Short mmCIF file of C-alpha atoms in Angstrom, two decimals:
data_model
loop_
_atom_site.label_atom_id
_atom_site.label_comp_id
_atom_site.label_asym_id
_atom_site.label_seq_id
_atom_site.Cartn_x
_atom_site.Cartn_y
_atom_site.Cartn_z
CA MET Z 1 -32.77 48.97 38.61
CA ARG Z 2 -29.29 48.40 37.14
CA ARG Z 3 -28.52 45.95 39.96
CA MET Z 4 -31.72 44.01 39.23
CA ILE Z 5 -30.86 43.84 35.55
CA GLN Z 6 -27.35 42.60 36.41
CA LEU Z 7 -28.74 39.93 38.72
CA ALA Z 8 -31.26 38.83 36.12
CA ALA Z 9 -28.54 38.63 33.47
CA ALA Z 10 -26.33 36.65 35.82
CA GLY Z 11 -29.21 34.28 36.51
CA VAL Z 12 -29.77 33.73 32.81
CA LEU Z 13 -26.04 33.09 32.33
CA LEU Z 14 -25.85 30.62 35.23
CA SER Z 15 -28.96 28.85 33.96
CA ALA Z 16 -27.44 28.58 30.50
CA LEU Z 17 -24.16 27.27 31.89
CA SER Z 18 -25.98 24.74 34.06
CA ALA Z 19 -27.98 23.46 31.11
CA TRP Z 20 -24.82 23.38 29.02
CA ALA Z 21 -23.01 21.41 31.74
CA ALA Z 22 -25.90 18.98 32.13
CA GLU Z 23 -25.84 17.97 28.47
CA PRO Z 24 -22.21 18.22 27.35
CA PRO Z 25 -21.44 17.64 23.67
CA LEU Z 26 -19.02 14.71 23.65
CA ALA Z 27 -16.01 14.33 21.37
CA ARG Z 28 -16.03 11.40 18.94
CA PRO Z 29 -13.71 10.33 16.14
CA ALA Z 30 -14.52 11.97 12.83
CA PRO Z 31 -16.34 9.61 10.43
CA ARG Z 32 -14.07 7.88 7.91
CA SER Z 33 -14.38 5.30 5.13
CA ALA Z 34 -14.27 1.59 5.90
CA ALA Z 35 -10.95 1.25 4.04
CA TRP Z 36 -9.41 4.06 6.08
CA MET Z 37 -10.53 2.44 9.34
CA GLU Z 38 -9.07 -0.94 8.36
CA ASN Z 39 -5.55 0.46 7.88
CA TRP Z 40 -2.98 2.55 9.73
CA PRO Z 41 -2.96 5.53 7.33
CA ALA Z 42 -1.69 8.40 9.47
CA PHE Z 43 0.07 9.47 12.66
CA ARG Z 44 -1.62 7.78 15.66
CA GLY Z 45 -3.67 5.48 13.45
CA PRO Z 46 -7.03 5.82 11.64
CA THR Z 47 -8.69 7.93 14.35
CA GLY Z 48 -5.62 9.99 15.26
CA ASP Z 49 -5.82 9.13 18.96
CA GLY Z 50 -3.64 6.04 19.30
CA VAL Z 51 -6.48 3.51 19.08
CA ALA Z 52 -5.93 0.59 16.70
CA PRO Z 53 -8.76 -0.70 14.49
CA PRO Z 54 -10.57 -3.85 15.71
CA SER Z 55 -8.74 -5.89 13.07
CA ALA Z 56 -5.43 -5.14 14.80
CA GLN Z 57 -4.78 -7.96 17.26
CA PRO Z 58 -1.11 -7.91 18.27
CA PRO Z 59 0.19 -10.97 20.13
CA ALA Z 60 0.95 -10.75 23.84
CA GLU Z 61 4.54 -11.84 23.23
CA PRO Z 62 5.56 -10.63 19.75
CA VAL Z 63 8.73 -11.77 18.02
CA VAL Z 64 10.74 -10.27 15.17
CA ARG Z 65 9.41 -11.50 11.83
CA TRP Z 66 11.79 -9.48 9.67
CA LYS Z 67 13.91 -6.34 9.64
CA VAL Z 68 15.40 -4.39 6.72
CA PRO Z 69 18.22 -1.84 6.90
CA ILE Z 70 17.35 1.85 6.41
CA PRO Z 71 20.55 3.60 7.64
CA ASP Z 72 20.55 5.91 4.61
CA ALA Z 73 16.97 7.09 5.29
CA PRO Z 74 17.17 9.17 8.49
CA GLY Z 75 13.94 10.42 10.00
CA ASN Z 76 11.77 10.29 13.09
CA GLY Z 77 8.40 10.07 11.35
CA SER Z 78 6.39 6.95 12.16
CA PRO Z 79 5.56 4.25 9.59
CA ILE Z 80 2.10 4.12 8.04
CA VAL Z 81 0.45 1.06 6.54
CA TRP Z 82 -2.12 0.60 3.79
CA GLY Z 83 -2.88 -2.89 2.51
CA ASP Z 84 0.32 -4.68 1.58
CA ARG Z 85 2.59 -1.63 1.84
CA VAL Z 86 4.45 0.31 4.52
CA TYR Z 87 5.51 3.91 3.89
CA LEU Z 88 8.17 6.11 5.48
CA SER Z 89 9.47 9.61 4.87
CA ALA Z 90 13.16 10.50 5.14
CA GLU Z 91 15.42 13.53 5.05
CA GLY Z 92 16.11 14.89 1.59
CA HIS Z 93 12.35 15.19 0.88
CA ARG Z 94 12.13 11.45 0.27
CA VAL Z 95 9.27 8.97 0.56
CA LEU Z 96 9.89 5.19 0.62
CA ALA Z 97 7.61 2.18 0.17
CA PHE Z 98 8.19 -1.37 1.46
CA GLY Z 99 6.32 -4.63 1.09
CA ALA Z 100 4.41 -5.24 4.32
CA ALA Z 101 4.91 -9.02 4.19
CA THR Z 102 8.63 -9.12 3.37
CA GLY Z 103 10.13 -5.67 3.97
CA ARG Z 104 11.41 -5.49 0.40
CA LYS Z 105 11.88 -1.89 -0.71
CA LEU Z 106 9.54 -1.20 -3.61
CA TRP Z 107 10.46 2.37 -4.47
CA GLU Z 108 12.10 5.54 -3.16
CA THR Z 109 11.18 9.00 -4.42
CA ARG Z 110 12.62 12.46 -3.91
CA LEU Z 111 9.87 15.04 -4.20
CA ASP Z 112 10.18 17.52 -7.06
CA GLY Z 113 8.94 21.07 -7.29
CA PRO Z 114 5.92 22.24 -9.28
CA ALA Z 115 8.04 22.95 -12.39
CA GLY Z 116 9.81 19.60 -12.26
CA ALA Z 117 12.98 20.94 -10.64
CA PRO Z 118 14.17 19.40 -7.37
CA VAL Z 119 13.16 21.24 -4.20
CA GLU Z 120 16.71 21.80 -2.98
CA ASP Z 121 17.76 22.60 0.57
CA ASP Z 122 18.69 26.28 0.28
CA PRO Z 123 21.61 26.85 2.73
CA TRP Z 124 20.36 30.39 3.33
CA ALA Z 125 16.90 29.16 4.20
CA MET Z 126 17.81 26.15 6.31
CA PRO Z 127 15.47 25.77 9.29
CA ILE Z 128 16.45 25.37 12.89
CA ALA Z 129 16.16 21.71 13.87
CA SER Z 130 17.64 19.80 16.76
CA ASP Z 131 19.41 16.49 16.21
CA GLU Z 132 16.58 14.81 18.13
CA THR Z 133 13.93 16.18 15.78
CA GLY Z 134 15.74 16.30 12.44
CA LEU Z 135 14.13 17.30 9.15
CA ALA Z 136 11.82 14.30 8.68
CA ALA Z 137 9.95 14.11 11.99
CA PRO Z 138 6.37 14.43 10.65
CA THR Z 139 4.58 11.19 9.75
CA PRO Z 140 3.17 10.84 6.21
CA VAL Z 141 -0.50 10.17 5.45
CA THR Z 142 -2.05 8.00 2.73
CA ASP Z 143 -5.42 7.09 1.28
CA GLY Z 144 -4.01 4.05 -0.53
CA GLU Z 145 -3.75 5.94 -3.82
CA ARG Z 146 -1.40 8.77 -2.86
CA VAL Z 147 1.05 9.51 -0.06
CA TRP Z 148 1.55 13.03 1.32
CA ALA Z 149 4.61 13.97 3.38
CA PHE Z 150 5.72 17.12 5.21
CA PHE Z 151 9.31 17.93 6.13
CA GLY Z 152 11.16 20.15 8.58
CA THR Z 153 12.29 22.31 5.67
CA GLY Z 154 8.71 23.49 5.20
CA VAL Z 155 8.18 21.35 2.09
CA LEU Z 156 4.90 19.45 1.65
CA GLY Z 157 4.47 17.07 -1.27
CA CYS Z 158 2.58 14.15 -2.78
CA VAL Z 159 3.59 10.92 -4.52
CA ASP Z 160 1.67 8.12 -6.21
CA ALA Z 161 1.30 5.28 -3.69
CA ALA Z 162 1.63 2.51 -6.28
CA THR Z 163 4.51 3.76 -8.42
CA GLY Z 164 6.22 6.38 -6.26
CA GLN Z 165 5.90 9.00 -9.00
CA ALA Z 166 6.25 12.51 -7.58
CA LEU Z 167 3.01 14.43 -8.23
CA TRP Z 168 3.59 17.82 -6.64
CA ALA Z 169 5.59 19.64 -3.96
CA VAL Z 170 5.35 23.12 -2.45
CA ARG Z 171 7.35 25.03 0.13
CA LEU Z 172 4.91 26.35 2.73
CA VAL Z 173 7.45 28.56 4.48
CA ASP Z 174 10.84 29.80 3.27
CA ARG Z 175 12.65 29.47 6.58
CA PRO Z 176 10.82 27.73 9.43
CA TRP Z 177 11.36 29.45 12.80
CA ASN Z 178 10.72 26.63 15.24
CA SER Z 179 12.97 26.16 18.26
CA TRP Z 180 13.28 22.37 17.90
CA GLY Z 181 12.21 21.82 14.29
CA LEU Z 182 8.85 21.26 12.60
CA ALA Z 183 7.26 17.95 13.61
CA ALA Z 184 3.45 18.18 13.24
CA SER Z 185 2.09 15.66 10.73
CA PRO Z 186 -0.31 16.39 7.84
CA VAL Z 187 -4.03 15.61 8.17
CA LEU Z 188 -6.14 14.35 5.25
CA TRP Z 189 -9.77 15.45 5.17
CA ALA Z 190 -12.39 15.90 2.41
CA GLY Z 191 -9.90 16.18 -0.44
CA GLN Z 192 -7.61 18.49 1.52
CA ILE Z 193 -4.21 18.16 3.13
CA ILE Z 194 -4.25 20.30 6.28
CA GLN Z 195 -0.91 21.28 7.79
CA VAL Z 196 -0.16 23.25 10.95
CA VAL Z 197 3.09 25.24 10.90
CA ASP Z 198 3.66 26.62 14.39
CA GLN Z 199 6.69 28.88 14.80
CA GLU Z 200 8.25 31.45 17.11
CA PRO Z 201 6.90 35.01 16.69
CA ASP Z 202 8.96 37.66 14.97
CA GLU Z 203 11.59 38.94 17.42
CA ALA Z 204 11.26 42.53 16.27
CA ASP Z 205 7.56 43.13 16.86
CA GLU Z 206 6.25 39.81 18.27
CA THR Z 207 4.10 39.27 15.16
CA PRO Z 208 2.96 35.62 15.08
CA ARG Z 209 4.49 33.45 12.37
CA SER Z 210 2.31 30.39 13.00
CA PHE Z 211 -0.41 29.36 10.57
CA LEU Z 212 -2.76 26.56 9.51
CA VAL Z 213 -3.14 25.85 5.79
CA ALA Z 214 -5.24 23.52 3.63
CA LEU Z 215 -4.10 22.43 0.18
CA ASP Z 216 -5.99 20.60 -2.53
CA ALA Z 217 -4.86 17.00 -2.05
CA ALA Z 218 -4.67 16.34 -5.79
CA THR Z 219 -2.93 19.51 -6.97
CA GLY Z 220 -1.26 21.20 -3.99
CA GLU Z 221 -3.14 24.45 -4.59
CA VAL Z 222 -3.95 26.42 -1.43
CA ARG Z 223 -7.65 26.32 -0.49
CA TRP Z 224 -7.42 28.40 2.67
CA ARG Z 225 -4.88 29.70 5.17
CA THR Z 226 -5.41 30.94 8.74
CA ASP Z 227 -2.88 32.75 10.94
CA ARG Z 228 -2.48 31.32 14.45
CA PRO Z 229 -1.70 33.44 17.56
CA VAL Z 230 0.56 30.79 19.11
CA ALA Z 231 4.26 30.06 19.60
CA SER Z 232 6.23 27.04 18.38
CA GLY Z 233 4.37 23.75 18.73
CA TRP Z 234 4.76 20.15 17.62
CA ALA Z 235 1.30 18.67 18.11
CA THR Z 236 -0.55 17.14 15.15
CA PRO Z 237 -4.15 18.44 14.89
CA LEU Z 238 -7.04 16.09 15.66
CA LEU Z 239 -10.30 15.77 13.75
CA ILE Z 240 -13.31 15.17 16.00
CA ALA Z 241 -17.06 15.03 15.68
CA GLU Z 242 -18.61 17.41 18.23
CA GLU Z 243 -22.27 18.36 18.35
CA ASP Z 244 -23.40 18.13 14.71
CA ARG Z 245 -20.14 19.17 13.07
CA ILE Z 246 -16.52 18.20 12.44
CA SER Z 247 -13.80 20.28 14.10
CA LEU Z 248 -10.03 20.33 13.85
CA VAL Z 249 -8.44 20.69 17.29
CA THR Z 250 -4.93 22.15 17.62
CA ALA Z 251 -2.65 22.65 20.62
CA ALA Z 252 0.28 25.02 21.17
CA ASN Z 253 1.36 27.61 23.72
CA PRO Z 254 -0.86 29.29 24.95
CA ALA Z 255 -4.14 27.77 23.68
CA ALA Z 256 -6.12 24.85 22.38
CA ILE Z 257 -8.02 26.13 19.34
CA ALA Z 258 -10.65 24.37 17.22
CA TYR Z 259 -11.23 25.25 13.56
CA ASP Z 260 -13.71 24.48 10.82
CA PRO Z 261 -11.64 22.14 8.61
CA ASP Z 262 -13.50 23.25 5.48
CA SER Z 263 -12.79 26.97 5.83
CA GLY Z 264 -10.13 27.49 8.50
CA ARG Z 265 -12.51 29.63 10.57
CA GLN Z 266 -11.83 29.53 14.30
CA ARG Z 267 -14.63 27.97 16.33
CA TRP Z 268 -13.57 27.85 19.94
CA ARG Z 269 -10.49 28.47 22.03
CA ILE Z 270 -9.32 27.98 25.59
CA ASP Z 271 -6.06 29.24 27.10
CA GLY Z 272 -4.00 27.45 29.71
CA LEU Z 273 -1.17 25.81 27.74
CA HIS Z 274 2.43 26.84 28.18
CA GLY Z 275 5.93 25.59 27.54
CA ASP Z 276 6.70 23.14 24.75
CA VAL Z 277 3.45 21.43 23.72
CA ALA Z 278 4.45 18.31 21.78
CA GLY Z 279 1.72 15.79 22.59
CA SER Z 280 -1.15 15.73 20.12
CA PRO Z 281 -4.78 16.15 21.26
CA VAL Z 282 -7.01 13.10 21.63
CA GLY Z 283 -10.77 12.93 21.98
CA ARG Z 284 -13.12 10.04 22.79
CA HIS Z 285 -15.19 11.31 25.71
CA TRP Z 286 -13.84 14.79 26.26
CA VAL Z 287 -11.07 16.47 24.28
CA TYR Z 288 -7.75 15.97 26.05
CA ILE Z 289 -4.78 18.31 25.70
CA ALA Z 290 -1.53 17.21 27.36
CA GLY Z 291 0.89 20.04 28.01
CA ASP Z 292 4.59 19.61 28.71
CA PRO Z 293 5.83 18.25 32.09
CA SER Z 294 5.57 21.71 33.65
CA GLY Z 295 1.91 22.01 32.64
CA GLU Z 296 -1.27 19.99 32.92
CA VAL Z 297 -3.59 17.68 31.08
CA LEU Z 298 -6.81 19.54 30.32
CA ALA Z 299 -9.94 17.47 29.76
CA LEU Z 300 -12.27 19.77 27.84
CA ARG Z 301 -15.97 19.73 27.09
CA PRO Z 302 -15.94 20.90 23.44
CA GLY Z 303 -18.59 22.77 21.50
CA GLY Z 304 -19.92 26.26 21.08
CA GLU Z 305 -18.15 29.32 19.69
CA GLY Z 306 -15.54 31.77 20.91
CA GLU Z 307 -13.73 31.64 24.25
CA LEU Z 308 -14.74 28.60 26.28
CA PRO Z 309 -15.66 29.32 29.91
CA ASP Z 310 -13.71 27.83 32.80
CA GLU Z 311 -16.50 25.29 33.23
CA ALA Z 312 -15.39 23.69 29.96
CA ILE Z 313 -12.43 22.19 31.86
CA VAL Z 314 -13.92 18.99 33.29
CA TRP Z 315 -10.78 17.79 35.01
CA GLN Z 316 -7.04 18.49 35.18
CA TYR Z 317 -4.00 16.36 35.93
CA ASP Z 318 -0.37 17.37 36.40
CA ARG Z 319 1.75 14.38 37.51
CA ASP Z 320 4.54 12.82 35.40
CA LEU Z 321 3.41 14.23 32.05
CA PRO Z 322 5.28 13.29 28.86
CA ASP Z 323 7.86 15.49 27.16
CA VAL Z 324 7.21 14.21 23.65
CA SER Z 325 4.84 11.25 23.41
CA SER Z 326 1.14 11.79 22.79
CA PRO Z 327 -1.56 10.25 25.02
CA ALA Z 328 -3.97 7.54 23.89
CA CYS Z 329 -7.66 7.30 24.76
CA ASP Z 330 -10.37 4.78 23.88
CA GLY Z 331 -13.18 6.56 25.73
CA ARG Z 332 -12.73 4.42 28.84
CA LEU Z 333 -9.10 4.99 29.78
CA PHE Z 334 -6.74 7.89 29.08
CA VAL Z 335 -3.11 6.69 28.92
CA LEU Z 336 0.09 8.68 29.41
CA ALA Z 337 3.61 7.34 28.84
CA GLY Z 338 6.09 9.67 30.54
CA SER Z 339 9.62 10.28 29.42
CA ALA Z 340 10.98 8.90 32.69
CA GLY Z 341 9.27 5.52 32.25
CA ARG Z 342 6.09 6.05 34.24
CA VAL Z 343 2.95 4.84 32.48
CA GLN Z 344 -0.46 5.86 33.83
CA ALA Z 345 -4.06 5.05 32.98
CA LEU Z 346 -6.72 7.53 34.08
CA ASP Z 347 -10.49 7.23 33.95
CA ALA Z 348 -11.38 9.12 30.77
CA ALA Z 349 -14.52 10.63 32.26
CA THR Z 350 -13.23 11.74 35.66
CA GLY Z 351 -9.42 11.81 35.54
CA GLU Z 352 -9.16 9.36 38.45
CA VAL Z 353 -5.96 7.30 38.31
CA ARG Z 354 -6.74 3.62 37.64
CA TRP Z 355 -3.18 2.32 37.65
CA ARG Z 356 0.48 3.37 37.41
CA ARG Z 357 3.51 1.39 36.31
CA ASP Z 358 7.19 2.32 36.38
CA LEU Z 359 8.97 0.73 33.43
CA ALA Z 360 12.65 0.79 32.52
CA GLY Z 361 13.53 3.21 29.76
CA THR Z 362 12.12 6.43 28.38
CA PHE Z 363 9.13 6.99 26.11
CA TRP Z 364 9.20 9.28 23.10
CA PRO Z 365 7.09 6.90 20.98
CA SER Z 366 3.38 7.23 21.73
CA PRO Z 367 1.34 4.39 23.30
CA VAL Z 368 -1.21 2.44 21.27
CA ILE Z 369 -4.44 0.88 22.56
CA ALA Z 370 -5.35 -2.33 20.73
CA GLY Z 371 -8.53 -3.80 22.18
CA ASP Z 372 -7.74 -4.97 25.70
CA ARG Z 373 -3.98 -4.45 25.26
CA LEU Z 374 -1.62 -1.50 25.55
CA VAL Z 375 1.40 -1.41 23.24
CA LEU Z 376 4.37 0.56 24.56
CA LEU Z 377 7.67 1.18 22.76
CA SER Z 378 10.63 2.73 24.55
CA ASP Z 379 13.40 4.87 23.08
CA GLU Z 380 15.78 2.03 23.90
CA GLY Z 381 13.98 -0.30 21.51
CA GLU Z 382 11.97 -2.45 23.90
CA LEU Z 383 8.35 -3.25 23.11
CA VAL Z 384 6.21 -3.92 26.19
CA MET Z 385 2.67 -5.35 26.08
CA LEU Z 386 0.39 -4.57 29.02
CA GLU Z 387 -3.16 -5.53 29.87
CA LEU Z 388 -5.07 -2.29 29.40
CA ALA Z 389 -7.50 -2.67 32.31
CA SER Z 390 -4.92 -3.57 34.95
CA GLY Z 391 -1.52 -2.53 33.61
CA ASP Z 392 -0.22 -6.07 34.16
CA GLU Z 393 2.64 -7.05 31.89
CA LEU Z 394 1.93 -9.63 29.18
CA GLY Z 395 5.20 -9.80 27.28
CA ARG Z 396 8.27 -8.01 25.86
CA CYS Z 397 10.39 -7.94 22.73
CA ARG Z 398 13.85 -6.36 22.64
CA LEU Z 399 15.06 -4.80 19.37
CA ASP Z 400 18.49 -3.52 20.53
CA GLU Z 401 18.13 -0.33 18.50
CA ARG Z 402 17.02 3.18 19.31
CA THR Z 403 13.37 3.74 18.39
CA THR Z 404 11.84 7.21 18.72
CA ALA Z 405 8.98 6.83 16.20
CA SER Z 406 5.59 5.45 17.24
CA PRO Z 407 4.57 1.92 16.17
CA ALA Z 408 1.99 1.15 13.49
CA LEU Z 409 -0.35 -1.85 13.80
CA ALA Z 410 -1.96 -4.00 11.12
CA GLY Z 411 -3.61 -7.31 11.89
CA GLU Z 412 -1.24 -9.35 14.04
CA THR Z 413 1.81 -7.32 13.03
CA ILE Z 414 3.53 -4.28 14.50
CA TYR Z 415 5.77 -2.08 12.34
CA ILE Z 416 8.53 -0.09 14.00
CA ARG Z 417 11.02 2.41 12.62
CA GLY Z 418 14.42 2.30 14.28
CA THR Z 419 17.49 4.38 13.60
CA GLU Z 420 18.98 1.62 11.41
CA HIS Z 421 16.12 -0.72 10.45
CA LEU Z 422 12.44 -1.03 9.67
CA TRP Z 423 11.13 -3.84 11.88
CA CYS Z 424 8.13 -6.14 11.62
CA LEU Z 425 6.95 -7.95 14.77
CA GLY Z 426 4.23 -10.54 15.02
CA PRO Z 427 3.28 -13.89 16.51
CA ALA Z 428 5.83 -16.67 16.65
CA GLU Z 429 5.63 -19.12 13.77
CA PRO Z 430 3.59 -22.18 14.79
CA GLN Z 431 5.69 -25.26 15.30
CA ALA Z 432 5.30 -27.97 12.71
CA ALA Z 433 3.51 -31.13 13.84
CA PRO Z 434 5.89 -34.09 14.45
#
């Protein structure tokens, strides 16, 4: 009798899994306002997956339109763009604004604490951070009215986008314990700033130190906080629409975990990540998690609650994965830019390789898909434009400066943060008629 019950239960389970597999809930970008979708307001663009808005139409052979010096504003965070302004964060808890058309610096603000006193760098609470990461690796986020920035010191703050007035700042963690330095960028959603702080566990008893926290975007007051059972990570969370809900997908050793962004409650989880997970999740067909070069890309069928079954992994891929850069996916192709210069485009649905190209240089900046073009920026400061479908080269532009931050696109222009300058690239000026 027990055997019959077990077989019947197994049959029910297999039937449920088959039905679940036949109608997979697909991942889609979370719904946003029209203004948000027309700009480049956050890390990896308006949808967080490296896909530019339709209004972004970079030229095949861009040229330098202007550059402005920023040697006194060190940081590896990428530029963001809203309307006629470009924003950067820099070490020293600073946020800077520039005119998008000219590069003229409009304001520079050091974030202050809640009581008006500066949030100083306490030498006894200084975080661990490598020279490559630094203390301003996260990318800011803006809604056009305010700019929020997170720093490797554990400080998260907000400034007025128009005037640069500091509005609030809080220290989320006294001494970050992250082996390379905090680098995940803040996420804006429904009046909240959501920040992941993934750290090494306590050495004494292996208690996790990692957490996910949501603050009121206007005041900086904590709305919810959730502990995370993961080690140090550097991936920025991704908001997706799955089934009939919005989920926040995170990635760090050893698991990809999805949360309810309104409460911090865990929804689903799947193990299989290891090493240093730096690439951020993307989701247009499945949800894609790219581990470090010793791991794999996992293409996941999202949805449901609790531990996902093995069948949730639709396909895997493990060749020439990036160390740092995040993948890009437009629902048709899934693009990886490896640190050794190999760029690959895989079929987003099946994982089949469509094309590979070996390019000179290394890639820490993440690739951007703009319509039928792929925008690639190397650490060595060379911008390469490829045809997305074929991988054929369209054009190049050499900046002669190290560039580790990802590019931001707006209209026909591309904004790039180098170690010494903020650059603006665009189409060549039309020649005057004779």
